[in-house]
Short mmCIF file of C-alpha atoms in Angstrom, two decimals:
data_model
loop_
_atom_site.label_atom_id
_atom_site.label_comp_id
_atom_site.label_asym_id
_atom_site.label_seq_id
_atom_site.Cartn_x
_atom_site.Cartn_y
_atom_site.Cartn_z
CA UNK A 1 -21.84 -15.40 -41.36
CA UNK A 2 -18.73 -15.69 -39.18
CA UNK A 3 -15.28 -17.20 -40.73
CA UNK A 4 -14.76 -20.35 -39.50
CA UNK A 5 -11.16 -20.74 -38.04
CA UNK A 6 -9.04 -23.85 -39.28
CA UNK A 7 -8.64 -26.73 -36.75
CA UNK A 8 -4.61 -26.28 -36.85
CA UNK A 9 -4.37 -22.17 -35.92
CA UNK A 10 -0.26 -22.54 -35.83
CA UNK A 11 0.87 -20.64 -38.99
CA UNK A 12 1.54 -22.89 -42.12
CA UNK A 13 5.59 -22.00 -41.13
CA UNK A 14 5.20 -23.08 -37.51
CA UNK A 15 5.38 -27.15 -36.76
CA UNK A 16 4.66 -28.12 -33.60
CA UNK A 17 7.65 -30.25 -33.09
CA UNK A 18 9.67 -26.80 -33.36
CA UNK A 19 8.78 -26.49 -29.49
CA UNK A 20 9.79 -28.19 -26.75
CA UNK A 21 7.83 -29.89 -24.70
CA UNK A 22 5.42 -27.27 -22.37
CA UNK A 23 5.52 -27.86 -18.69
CA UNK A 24 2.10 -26.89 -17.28
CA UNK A 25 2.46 -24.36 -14.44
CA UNK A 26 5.82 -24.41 -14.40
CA UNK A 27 6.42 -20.64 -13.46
CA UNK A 28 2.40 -20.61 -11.17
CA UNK A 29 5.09 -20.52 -7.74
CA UNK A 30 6.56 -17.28 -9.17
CA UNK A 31 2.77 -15.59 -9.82
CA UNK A 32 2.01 -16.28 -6.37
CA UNK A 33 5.03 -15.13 -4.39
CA UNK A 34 4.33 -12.06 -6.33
CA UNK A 35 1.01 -11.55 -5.89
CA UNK A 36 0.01 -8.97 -2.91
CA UNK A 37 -4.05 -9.49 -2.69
CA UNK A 38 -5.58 -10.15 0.59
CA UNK A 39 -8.82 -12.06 1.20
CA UNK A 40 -10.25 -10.24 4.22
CA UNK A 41 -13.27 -12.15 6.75
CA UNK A 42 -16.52 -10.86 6.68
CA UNK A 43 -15.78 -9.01 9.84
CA UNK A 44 -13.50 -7.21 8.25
CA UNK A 45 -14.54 -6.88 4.67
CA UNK A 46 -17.32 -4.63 6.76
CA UNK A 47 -15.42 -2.61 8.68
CA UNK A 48 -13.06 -1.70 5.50
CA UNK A 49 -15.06 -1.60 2.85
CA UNK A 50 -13.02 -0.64 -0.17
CA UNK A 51 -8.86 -0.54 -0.66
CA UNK A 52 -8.41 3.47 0.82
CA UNK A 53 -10.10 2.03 4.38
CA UNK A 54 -7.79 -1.04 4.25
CA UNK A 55 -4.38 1.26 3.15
CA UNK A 56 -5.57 3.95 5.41
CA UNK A 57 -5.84 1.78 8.74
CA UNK A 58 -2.84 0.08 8.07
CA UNK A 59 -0.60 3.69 7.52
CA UNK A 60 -1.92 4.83 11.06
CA UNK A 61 -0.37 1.13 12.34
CA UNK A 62 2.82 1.71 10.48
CA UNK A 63 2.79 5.49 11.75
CA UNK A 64 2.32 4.29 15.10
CA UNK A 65 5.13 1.57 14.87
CA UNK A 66 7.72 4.10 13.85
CA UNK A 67 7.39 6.31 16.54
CA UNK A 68 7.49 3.80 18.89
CA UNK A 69 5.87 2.51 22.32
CA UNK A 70 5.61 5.63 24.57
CA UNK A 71 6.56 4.98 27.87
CA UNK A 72 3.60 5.52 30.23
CA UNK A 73 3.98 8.92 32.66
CA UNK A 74 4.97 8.47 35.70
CA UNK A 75 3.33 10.64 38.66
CA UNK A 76 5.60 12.71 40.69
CA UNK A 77 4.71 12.79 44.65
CA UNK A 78 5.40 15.56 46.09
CA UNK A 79 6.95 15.96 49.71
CA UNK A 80 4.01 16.38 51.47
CA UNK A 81 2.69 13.41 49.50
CA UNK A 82 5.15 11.78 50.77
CA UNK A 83 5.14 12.52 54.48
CA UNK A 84 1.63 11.92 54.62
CA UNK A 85 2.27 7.84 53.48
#
């Protein structure tokens, strides 16, 4: 048979009016600022399954963003080219 646990579990040396007052929630804005998860839609829960496809994808976008926009190639006409016109 299991102990039972007194009603009061603050040690005999501990009185509650030792502690202030608790605020509920008081530090909750700090946990969230903090926290880094990500709730993904469906879409694309099923397109990135698990945490490497997610971190993966988002390395090739950061990748991509460092080395910039690449100007598009321009065509070079060539004399005849542009006699002919």
């Amino acid at each position: 048979k299991a102990e039972r646990k007194p009603a009061d579990e603050l040690r005999p040396e501990y009185k509650r009016s030792d502690f202030a007052t608790l605020v509920r929630g008081k530090y909750a804005h700090r946990a969230v600022e903090a926290s880094n998860v990500v709730v993904l839609e469906p879409q694309m829960a099923r397109a990135f399954p698990n945490d490497r496809a997610v971190n993966a994808a988002l390395r090739g976008v950061l990748r991509a963003r460092k080395r910039g926009a690449r100007p598009a190639t321009r065509t070079i006409r060539t004399r005849r080219e542009r006699r002919a016109r």
